[in-house]
GROMACS .gro file of C-alpha atoms in nm:
model
  374
    1MET     CA    1   0.578  -1.413   0.590
    2ILE     CA    2   0.391  -1.394   0.281
    3GLU     CA    3   0.582  -1.460  -0.050
    4VAL     CA    4   0.509  -1.345  -0.394
    5LYS     CA    5   0.709  -1.450  -0.653
    6ASN     CA    6   0.688  -1.413  -1.001
    7LEU     CA    7   0.358  -1.401  -1.038
    8VAL     CA    8   0.153  -1.339  -1.364
    9LYS     CA    9  -0.218  -1.360  -1.424
   10LYS     CA   10  -0.329  -1.274  -1.817
   11TYR     CA   11  -0.674  -1.242  -1.924
   12GLY     CA   12  -0.679  -1.325  -2.308
   13ASP     CA   13  -0.376  -1.103  -2.450
   14HIS     CA   14  -0.434  -0.913  -2.168
   15ILE     CA   15  -0.180  -0.952  -1.837
   16ALA     CA   16  -0.337  -0.789  -1.570
   17VAL     CA   17  -0.008  -0.901  -1.346
   18ASP     CA   18   0.329  -0.938  -1.516
   19ASN     CA   19   0.612  -1.131  -1.322
   20LEU     CA   20   0.503  -0.939  -0.995
   21SER     CA   21   0.758  -1.035  -0.697
   22PHE     CA   22   0.768  -0.868  -0.297
   23THR     CA   23   0.785  -0.981   0.022
   24VAL     CA   24   0.563  -0.939   0.321
   25GLU     CA   25   0.770  -0.925   0.670
   26GLU     CA   26   0.561  -0.947   1.025
   27GLY     CA   27   0.455  -0.668   1.253
   28GLN     CA   28   0.416  -0.409   0.957
   29VAL     CA   29   0.162  -0.226   0.757
   30TYR     CA   30   0.171  -0.213   0.382
   31GLY     CA   31   0.019   0.037   0.122
   32PHE     CA   32  -0.025  -0.194  -0.217
   33LEU     CA   33  -0.048   0.128  -0.431
   34GLY     CA   34  -0.169   0.132  -0.847
   35PRO     CA   35  -0.389   0.339  -1.085
   36ASN     CA   36  -0.717   0.204  -1.183
   37GLY     CA   37  -0.620  -0.139  -1.371
   38ALA     CA   38  -0.270  -0.191  -1.214
   39GLY     CA   39  -0.342  -0.533  -1.129
   40LYS     CA   40  -0.393  -0.458  -0.741
   41SER     CA   41  -0.749  -0.695  -0.704
   42THR     CA   42  -0.616  -0.932  -0.915
   43THR     CA   43  -0.299  -0.942  -0.693
   44MET     CA   44  -0.492  -1.022  -0.391
   45ASN     CA   45  -0.770  -1.197  -0.526
   46MET     CA   46  -0.426  -1.441  -0.598
   47MET     CA   47  -0.294  -1.421  -0.299
   48THR     CA   48  -0.577  -1.479  -0.089
   49GLY     CA   49  -0.655  -1.774  -0.283
   50TYR     CA   50  -0.937  -1.655  -0.488
   51LEU     CA   51  -0.784  -1.673  -0.771
   52ALA     CA   52  -0.535  -1.907  -0.949
   53PRO     CA   53  -0.247  -1.767  -1.157
   54ASN     CA   54  -0.111  -1.823  -1.522
   55SER     CA   55   0.278  -1.886  -1.329
   56GLY     CA   56   0.409  -1.818  -1.033
   57ALA     CA   57   0.349  -1.953  -0.690
   58VAL     CA   58   0.226  -1.709  -0.352
   59LEU     CA   59   0.388  -1.831  -0.022
   60ILE     CA   60   0.195  -1.803   0.285
   61ASN     CA   61   0.442  -1.931   0.593
   62GLY     CA   62   0.584  -2.132   0.353
   63HIS     CA   63   0.282  -2.293   0.230
   64ASP     CA   64   0.167  -2.247  -0.146
   65ILE     CA   65  -0.208  -2.110  -0.163
   66VAL     CA   66  -0.221  -2.315  -0.406
   67LYS     CA   67  -0.132  -2.660  -0.376
   68GLU     CA   68  -0.175  -2.632   0.021
   69PRO     CA   69  -0.480  -2.365   0.003
   70GLU     CA   70  -0.614  -2.500   0.360
   71ALA     CA   71  -0.251  -2.448   0.538
   72ALA     CA   72  -0.212  -2.103   0.421
   73LYS     CA   73  -0.543  -1.999   0.458
   74LYS     CA   74  -0.513  -2.051   0.842
   75ALA     CA   75  -0.259  -1.773   0.802
   76LEU     CA   76  -0.546  -1.499   0.648
   77GLY     CA   77  -0.811  -1.227   0.682
   78TYR     CA   78  -0.967  -1.070   0.381
   79LEU     CA   79  -1.186  -0.797   0.356
   80PRO     CA   80  -1.275  -0.747  -0.035
   81GLU     CA   81  -1.351  -0.445  -0.206
   82GLN     CA   82  -1.709  -0.605  -0.210
   83PRO     CA   83  -1.766  -0.755   0.148
   84PRO     CA   84  -1.918  -1.106   0.099
   85LEU     CA   85  -2.209  -1.094   0.380
   86TYR     CA   86  -2.540  -1.237   0.367
   87GLN     CA   87  -2.745  -0.969   0.395
   88ASP     CA   88  -3.049  -1.183   0.556
   89MET     CA   89  -2.842  -1.267   0.844
   90THR     CA   90  -2.813  -1.039   1.149
   91VAL     CA   91  -2.473  -0.952   1.192
   92ILE     CA   92  -2.396  -1.173   1.494
   93GLU     CA   93  -2.553  -1.469   1.324
   94TYR     CA   94  -2.309  -1.381   1.039
   95LEU     CA   95  -2.038  -1.395   1.253
   96LYS     CA   96  -2.076  -1.696   1.440
   97PHE     CA   97  -2.116  -1.826   1.076
   98VAL     CA   98  -1.795  -1.720   1.003
   99ALA     CA   99  -1.643  -1.768   1.277
  100GLU     CA  100  -1.793  -2.165   1.258
  101LEU     CA  101  -1.597  -2.201   0.910
  102LYS     CA  102  -1.261  -2.082   1.100
  103LYS     CA  103  -1.301  -2.357   1.315
  104VAL     CA  104  -1.247  -2.158   1.592
  105PRO     CA  105  -1.298  -2.346   1.901
  106LYS     CA  106  -1.680  -2.374   1.986
  107LYS     CA  107  -1.555  -2.299   2.327
  108GLU     CA  108  -1.444  -1.975   2.236
  109ARG     CA  109  -1.704  -1.865   1.944
  110ASP     CA  110  -1.945  -1.668   2.146
  111GLN     CA  111  -1.625  -1.484   2.314
  112GLN     CA  112  -1.448  -1.424   2.034
  113VAL     CA  113  -1.786  -1.275   1.799
  114GLN     CA  114  -1.833  -0.996   2.096
  115ASP     CA  115  -1.467  -0.909   2.150
  116VAL     CA  116  -1.459  -0.834   1.726
  117MET     CA  117  -1.815  -0.670   1.776
  118LYS     CA  118  -1.663  -0.442   2.014
  119MET     CA  119  -1.351  -0.346   1.880
  120THR     CA  120  -1.518  -0.291   1.509
  121GLY     CA  121  -1.790  -0.072   1.712
  122ILE     CA  122  -2.088  -0.285   1.612
  123THR     CA  123  -2.208  -0.452   1.915
  124ASP     CA  124  -2.531  -0.198   1.879
  125MET     CA  125  -2.611  -0.418   1.550
  126SER     CA  126  -2.527  -0.706   1.663
  127LYS     CA  127  -2.970  -0.853   1.618
  128ARG     CA  128  -3.021  -0.581   1.281
  129LEU     CA  129  -3.012  -0.786   0.974
  130ILE     CA  130  -2.715  -0.729   0.768
  131LYS     CA  131  -2.884  -0.546   0.456
  132ASN     CA  132  -3.105  -0.290   0.639
  133LEU     CA  133  -2.706  -0.150   0.802
  134SER     CA  134  -2.577   0.169   0.679
  135LYS     CA  135  -2.230   0.129   0.406
  136GLY     CA  136  -2.013   0.213   0.668
  137TYR     CA  137  -2.149  -0.092   0.945
  138ARG     CA  138  -2.177  -0.314   0.659
  139GLN     CA  139  -1.795  -0.221   0.568
  140ARG     CA  140  -1.806  -0.290   1.005
  141VAL     CA  141  -1.938  -0.584   0.947
  142GLY     CA  142  -1.697  -0.695   0.627
  143LEU     CA  143  -1.365  -0.648   0.887
  144SER     CA  144  -1.506  -0.834   1.187
  145GLN     CA  145  -1.555  -1.147   0.991
  146ALA     CA  146  -1.158  -1.126   0.879
  147ILE     CA  147  -1.006  -1.032   1.176
  148ILE     CA  148  -1.221  -1.329   1.351
  149GLY     CA  149  -0.997  -1.628   1.430
  150ASN     CA  150  -0.712  -1.379   1.507
  151PRO     CA  151  -0.551  -1.412   1.168
  152GLU     CA  152  -0.165  -1.287   1.181
  153VAL     CA  153  -0.188  -1.159   0.841
  154ILE     CA  154  -0.531  -0.934   0.765
  155ILE     CA  155  -0.580  -0.766   0.392
  156LEU     CA  156  -0.819  -0.489   0.327
  157ASP     CA  157  -0.914  -0.400  -0.047
  158GLU     CA  158  -1.049  -0.078  -0.021
  159PRO     CA  159  -1.148  -0.050   0.290
  160SER     CA  160  -1.250   0.333   0.282
  161VAL     CA  161  -1.394   0.289  -0.048
  162GLY     CA  162  -1.795   0.488  -0.075
  163LEU     CA  163  -1.749   0.597   0.305
  164ASP     CA  164  -1.786   0.957   0.426
  165PRO     CA  165  -1.499   1.157   0.538
  166LYS     CA  166  -1.634   1.042   0.918
  167GLN     CA  167  -1.622   0.691   0.820
  168ILE     CA  168  -1.329   0.708   0.672
  169ILE     CA  169  -1.084   0.862   1.013
  170GLU     CA  170  -1.292   0.554   1.221
  171ILE     CA  171  -1.180   0.310   0.925
  172ARG     CA  172  -0.857   0.445   0.998
  173GLU     CA  173  -0.810   0.469   1.316
  174LEU     CA  174  -0.962   0.059   1.341
  175ILE     CA  175  -0.627  -0.021   1.129
  176GLN     CA  176  -0.417   0.157   1.344
  177LYS     CA  177  -0.576  -0.012   1.644
  178LEU     CA  178  -0.563  -0.354   1.455
  179ALA     CA  179  -0.188  -0.284   1.353
  180LYS     CA  180  -0.090  -0.321   1.706
  181LYS     CA  181  -0.118  -0.714   1.668
  182HIS     CA  182  -0.184  -0.815   1.305
  183THR     CA  183   0.028  -0.740   0.992
  184ILE     CA  184  -0.166  -0.478   0.751
  185ILE     CA  185  -0.185  -0.526   0.389
  186LEU     CA  186  -0.428  -0.271   0.279
  187SER     CA  187  -0.521  -0.077  -0.086
  188SER     CA  188  -0.661   0.224  -0.120
  189HIS     CA  189  -0.699   0.514  -0.338
  190ILE     CA  190  -0.701   0.771  -0.048
  191LEU     CA  191  -0.311   0.830  -0.016
  192SER     CA  192  -0.374   1.045   0.288
  193GLU     CA  193  -0.504   0.764   0.430
  194VAL     CA  194  -0.230   0.544   0.343
  195SER     CA  195   0.036   0.792   0.433
  196ALA     CA  196  -0.103   0.830   0.750
  197VAL     CA  197  -0.124   0.507   0.873
  198CYS     CA  198   0.165   0.233   0.666
  199ASP     CA  199   0.527   0.179   0.710
  200HIS     CA  200   0.641   0.049   0.360
  201ILE     CA  201   0.475   0.094   0.065
  202LEU     CA  202   0.459  -0.111  -0.283
  203ILE     CA  203   0.326   0.092  -0.600
  204ILE     CA  204   0.273  -0.139  -0.915
  205SER     CA  205   0.168  -0.015  -1.231
  206HIS     CA  206   0.071  -0.172  -1.545
  207GLY     CA  207   0.124  -0.551  -1.360
  208LYS     CA  208   0.461  -0.436  -1.236
  209LEU     CA  209   0.636  -0.342  -0.905
  210VAL     CA  210   0.787   0.031  -0.925
  211ALA     CA  211   0.836   0.123  -0.550
  212SER     CA  212   0.900  -0.079  -0.254
  213ASP     CA  213   1.001   0.140   0.007
  214THR     CA  214   0.919   0.318   0.302
  215PRO     CA  215   0.729   0.656   0.303
  216GLU     CA  216   1.031   0.841   0.404
  217GLY     CA  217   1.259   0.667   0.124
  218LEU     CA  218   1.007   0.770  -0.146
  219GLN     CA  219   1.039   1.085   0.000
  220ASN     CA  220   1.398   1.111   0.022
  221MET     CA  221   1.417   0.922  -0.337
  222MET     CA  222   1.175   1.247  -0.464
  223HIS     CA  223   1.388   1.480  -0.315
  224GLU     CA  224   1.747   1.399  -0.505
  225SER     CA  225   1.572   1.614  -0.783
  226VAL     CA  226   1.506   1.911  -0.582
  227SER     CA  227   1.224   2.147  -0.724
  228LEU     CA  228   1.253   2.513  -0.668
  229GLU     CA  229   0.982   2.799  -0.830
  230ALA     CA  230   1.094   3.134  -0.903
  231THR     CA  231   0.857   3.400  -1.044
  232VAL     CA  232   1.096   3.679  -1.145
  233LYS     CA  233   0.995   4.048  -1.387
  234SER     CA  234   1.125   3.960  -1.717
  235THR     CA  235   1.159   3.773  -2.073
  236TYR     CA  236   1.164   3.368  -2.059
  237GLU     CA  237   1.439   3.399  -2.303
  238GLU     CA  238   1.627   3.628  -2.023
  239LEU     CA  239   1.547   3.444  -1.727
  240GLN     CA  240   1.671   3.110  -1.957
  241SER     CA  241   1.979   3.238  -1.996
  242VAL     CA  242   2.028   3.321  -1.632
  243LEU     CA  243   1.983   2.977  -1.570
  244GLU     CA  244   2.212   2.814  -1.772
  245GLU     CA  245   2.465   2.968  -1.643
  246ILE     CA  246   2.407   2.782  -1.284
  247PRO     CA  247   2.585   2.437  -1.288
  248GLY     CA  248   2.329   2.258  -1.049
  249ILE     CA  249   2.028   2.313  -1.205
  250ILE     CA  250   1.970   2.013  -1.432
  251SER     CA  251   1.602   2.132  -1.584
  252PHE     CA  252   1.359   2.404  -1.645
  253GLU     CA  253   1.030   2.450  -1.724
  254LYS     CA  254   0.837   2.790  -1.788
  255LYS     CA  255   0.445   2.710  -1.611
  256ALA     CA  256   0.188   2.980  -1.646
  257CYS     CA  257   0.238   3.314  -1.402
  258PRO     CA  258  -0.066   3.482  -1.238
  259MET     CA  259   0.133   3.805  -1.257
  260GLN     CA  260   0.152   4.012  -1.508
  261ASP     CA  261   0.473   4.101  -1.707
  262CYS     CA  262   0.634   3.798  -1.485
  263VAL     CA  263   0.787   3.484  -1.565
  264LEU     CA  264   0.723   3.143  -1.395
  265VAL     CA  265   0.924   2.852  -1.369
  266SER     CA  266   1.011   2.506  -1.185
  267ILE     CA  267   1.391   2.434  -1.114
  268SER     CA  268   1.481   2.116  -1.093
  269THR     CA  269   1.850   2.082  -0.908
  270LYS     CA  270   2.080   1.792  -0.833
  271ASP     CA  271   2.200   1.599  -0.527
  272ASN     CA  272   1.987   1.840  -0.268
  273VAL     CA  273   2.196   2.147  -0.375
  274ASP     CA  274   2.008   2.479  -0.293
  275VAL     CA  275   2.083   2.724  -0.604
  276ARG     CA  276   1.861   2.978  -0.422
  277GLU     CA  277   2.108   3.244  -0.317
  278GLN     CA  278   2.339   3.170  -0.662
  279LEU     CA  279   2.045   3.222  -0.811
  280SER     CA  280   1.933   3.556  -0.600
  281MET     CA  281   2.300   3.710  -0.721
  282LYS     CA  282   2.310   3.579  -1.071
  283LEU     CA  283   1.991   3.776  -1.124
  284TYR     CA  284   2.076   4.052  -0.895
  285GLU     CA  285   2.358   4.080  -1.150
  286HIS     CA  286   2.135   4.060  -1.481
  287HIS     CA  287   1.902   4.350  -1.303
  288ILE     CA  288   1.630   4.110  -1.328
  289PRO     CA  289   1.321   4.170  -1.013
  290ILE     CA  290   1.273   3.874  -0.835
  291MET     CA  291   0.927   3.845  -0.720
  292GLY     CA  292   0.894   3.537  -0.518
  293MET     CA  293   1.099   3.185  -0.492
  294ASN     CA  294   0.993   2.867  -0.319
  295MET     CA  295   1.149   2.531  -0.247
  296VAL     CA  296   0.842   2.236  -0.376
  297GLU     CA  297   0.770   1.962  -0.140
  298HIS     CA  298   0.697   1.641  -0.281
  299SER     CA  299   0.365   1.433  -0.130
  300LEU     CA  300   0.308   1.120  -0.166
  301GLU     CA  301   0.043   1.262  -0.492
  302ASP     CA  302   0.378   1.366  -0.629
  303ILE     CA  303   0.550   1.062  -0.601
  304PHE     CA  304   0.314   0.801  -0.648
  305LEU     CA  305   0.203   0.999  -0.997
  306LYS     CA  306   0.598   1.018  -1.121
  307LEU     CA  307   0.601   0.643  -1.044
  308THR     CA  308   0.294   0.601  -1.269
  309ASP     CA  309   0.385   0.810  -1.573
  310SER     CA  310   0.532   0.718  -1.889
  311ASP     CA  311   0.856   0.820  -1.763
  312ASP     CA  312   1.111   0.531  -1.597
  313SER     CA  313   1.349   0.747  -1.488
  314MET     CA  314   1.222   0.752  -1.122
  315ARG     CA  315   1.163   0.363  -1.160
  316GLU     CA  316   1.482   0.301  -1.243
  317LYS     CA  317   1.692   0.545  -0.949
  318LEU     CA  318   1.417   0.328  -0.730
  319ASN     CA  319   1.521  -0.030  -0.917
  320THR     CA  320   1.840   0.059  -0.834
  321ARG     CA  321   1.791   0.169  -0.473
  322GLU     CA  322   1.627  -0.145  -0.394
  323LYS     CA  323   1.903  -0.348  -0.527
  324ASN     CA  324   2.170  -0.201  -0.352
  325LYS     CA  325   1.988  -0.226  -0.051
  326LYS     CA  326   1.936  -0.567  -0.081
  327LYS     CA  327   2.287  -0.600  -0.156
  328ALA     CA  328   2.377  -0.469   0.174
  329ASP     CA  329   2.172  -0.690   0.366
  330SER     CA  330   2.269  -0.979   0.185
  331THR     CA  331   2.615  -0.901   0.250
  332ASP     CA  332   2.550  -0.799   0.630
  333ALA     CA  333   2.403  -1.171   0.650
  334ASP     CA  334   2.707  -1.334   0.495
  335ASN     CA  335   2.904  -1.115   0.742
  336THR     CA  336   2.699  -1.241   1.121
  337ASP     CA  337   2.723  -1.591   0.975
  338THR     CA  338   3.105  -1.590   0.929
  339ASP     CA  339   3.139  -1.452   1.231
  340ASN     CA  340   2.950  -1.659   1.389
  341THR     CA  341   2.992  -1.987   1.289
  342ASP     CA  342   2.919  -2.162   1.636
  343THR     CA  343   2.580  -1.975   1.663
  344ASP     CA  344   2.186  -2.087   1.534
  345ASN     CA  345   2.225  -1.985   1.154
  346THR     CA  346   1.906  -1.889   1.058
  347ASP     CA  347   1.861  -1.711   0.714
  348ALA     CA  348   1.644  -1.457   0.573
  349GLU     CA  349   1.410  -1.655   0.392
  350THR     CA  350   1.344  -1.871   0.758
  351VAL     CA  351   1.311  -1.513   0.945
  352GLN     CA  352   1.091  -1.421   0.624
  353ASP     CA  353   0.834  -1.720   0.701
  354THR     CA  354   0.744  -1.666   1.026
  355PRO     CA  355   0.419  -1.778   1.115
  356VAL     CA  356   0.096  -1.655   0.980
  357LYS     CA  357  -0.272  -1.718   1.064
  358LYS     CA  358  -0.482  -1.749   0.687
  359SER     CA  359  -0.915  -1.747   0.710
  360LEU     CA  360  -1.114  -1.987   0.527
  361PHE     CA  361  -1.309  -1.786   0.448
  362GLY     CA  362  -1.290  -1.844   0.068
  363LYS     CA  363  -1.445  -2.142   0.127
  364LEU     CA  364  -1.772  -1.959   0.278
  365LYS     CA  365  -1.997  -1.980   0.025
  366LYS     CA  366  -1.960  -2.336  -0.114
  367ASP     CA  367  -2.004  -2.432   0.275
  368LYS     CA  368  -2.331  -2.205   0.297
  369ASN     CA  369  -2.472  -2.367  -0.010
  370GLU     CA  370  -2.391  -2.699   0.134
  371LYS     CA  371  -2.543  -2.641   0.460
  372GLY     CA  372  -2.885  -2.525   0.287
  373GLU     CA  373  -2.879  -2.788   0.077
  374GLN     CA  374  -2.915  -3.027   0.401
   0.00000   0.00000   0.00000
């Protein structure tokens, strides 16, 4: 549906996006994550045609966003971090104007605007000036303009930024409702939101893709190195000698312990090995009392921090996993072609290029100015 190929964007000597490649398939909700300055918004602006890349390409339904912008943008609805709203227009005036820009058939415009306002919960605000709306309602108006024209893909850049907890829940519910009919690409700093609504997660750091997997896949990758926390009544040196006797333990780290005369360590094991029984027996042999022991569950926050820090070990594991997955998919496809030589030979690229509709909203400001001049 969308294919990002070797995308590069530079600002002087600074590389904001560094040879970035990924694909977006139909009917899923994608979470697009990264720390501040990672290149998320820059990537989204290039995907929607707001920015031109220094090199690389974005293909939407087979159309290059730079070379064929009108054909490509018909497939997209876009909500930037700062919604492009005309403050002195009423909500309904603005949405009708957007429908006109997106070339929604004239006889369908009024009904479509009404349907969109009902979906986003702003019908009661239709006659109010946009500048008089609260932050939450302005965000809803911005989301409304993104879905006018019924685009197949909707890109949302920080849709919950600046909203209160109640408004965040409302926007999340709205995104889940939209996901039933649209492919969604969601950029957010609220990791619980991404975990709750996304089917697939893309994580970038320093302009590079460091992970592309389902939330479950990322969790499984983290669980390849299980963490166990143990609190014992001993010195660190005594505990260290015990831990070094257990083969399943690959590393351990001393942490601050709230209990007096005790030591707290975080223990990492390999291949999902549970060493609690072994550790208990060894500590008993050495007459070391156990004050507490528990397995540590990794959250999406843990995964995010692990993937975006300076340690490349987890990134390498995920890259290897992704390559193996692609290799397996390729092998399956080759086998299918071999077994069905007389059937339709639709290849993987054709499947990924399923039709998508994008908006012409990138022309909004220009067209509005031209209309004012007339």
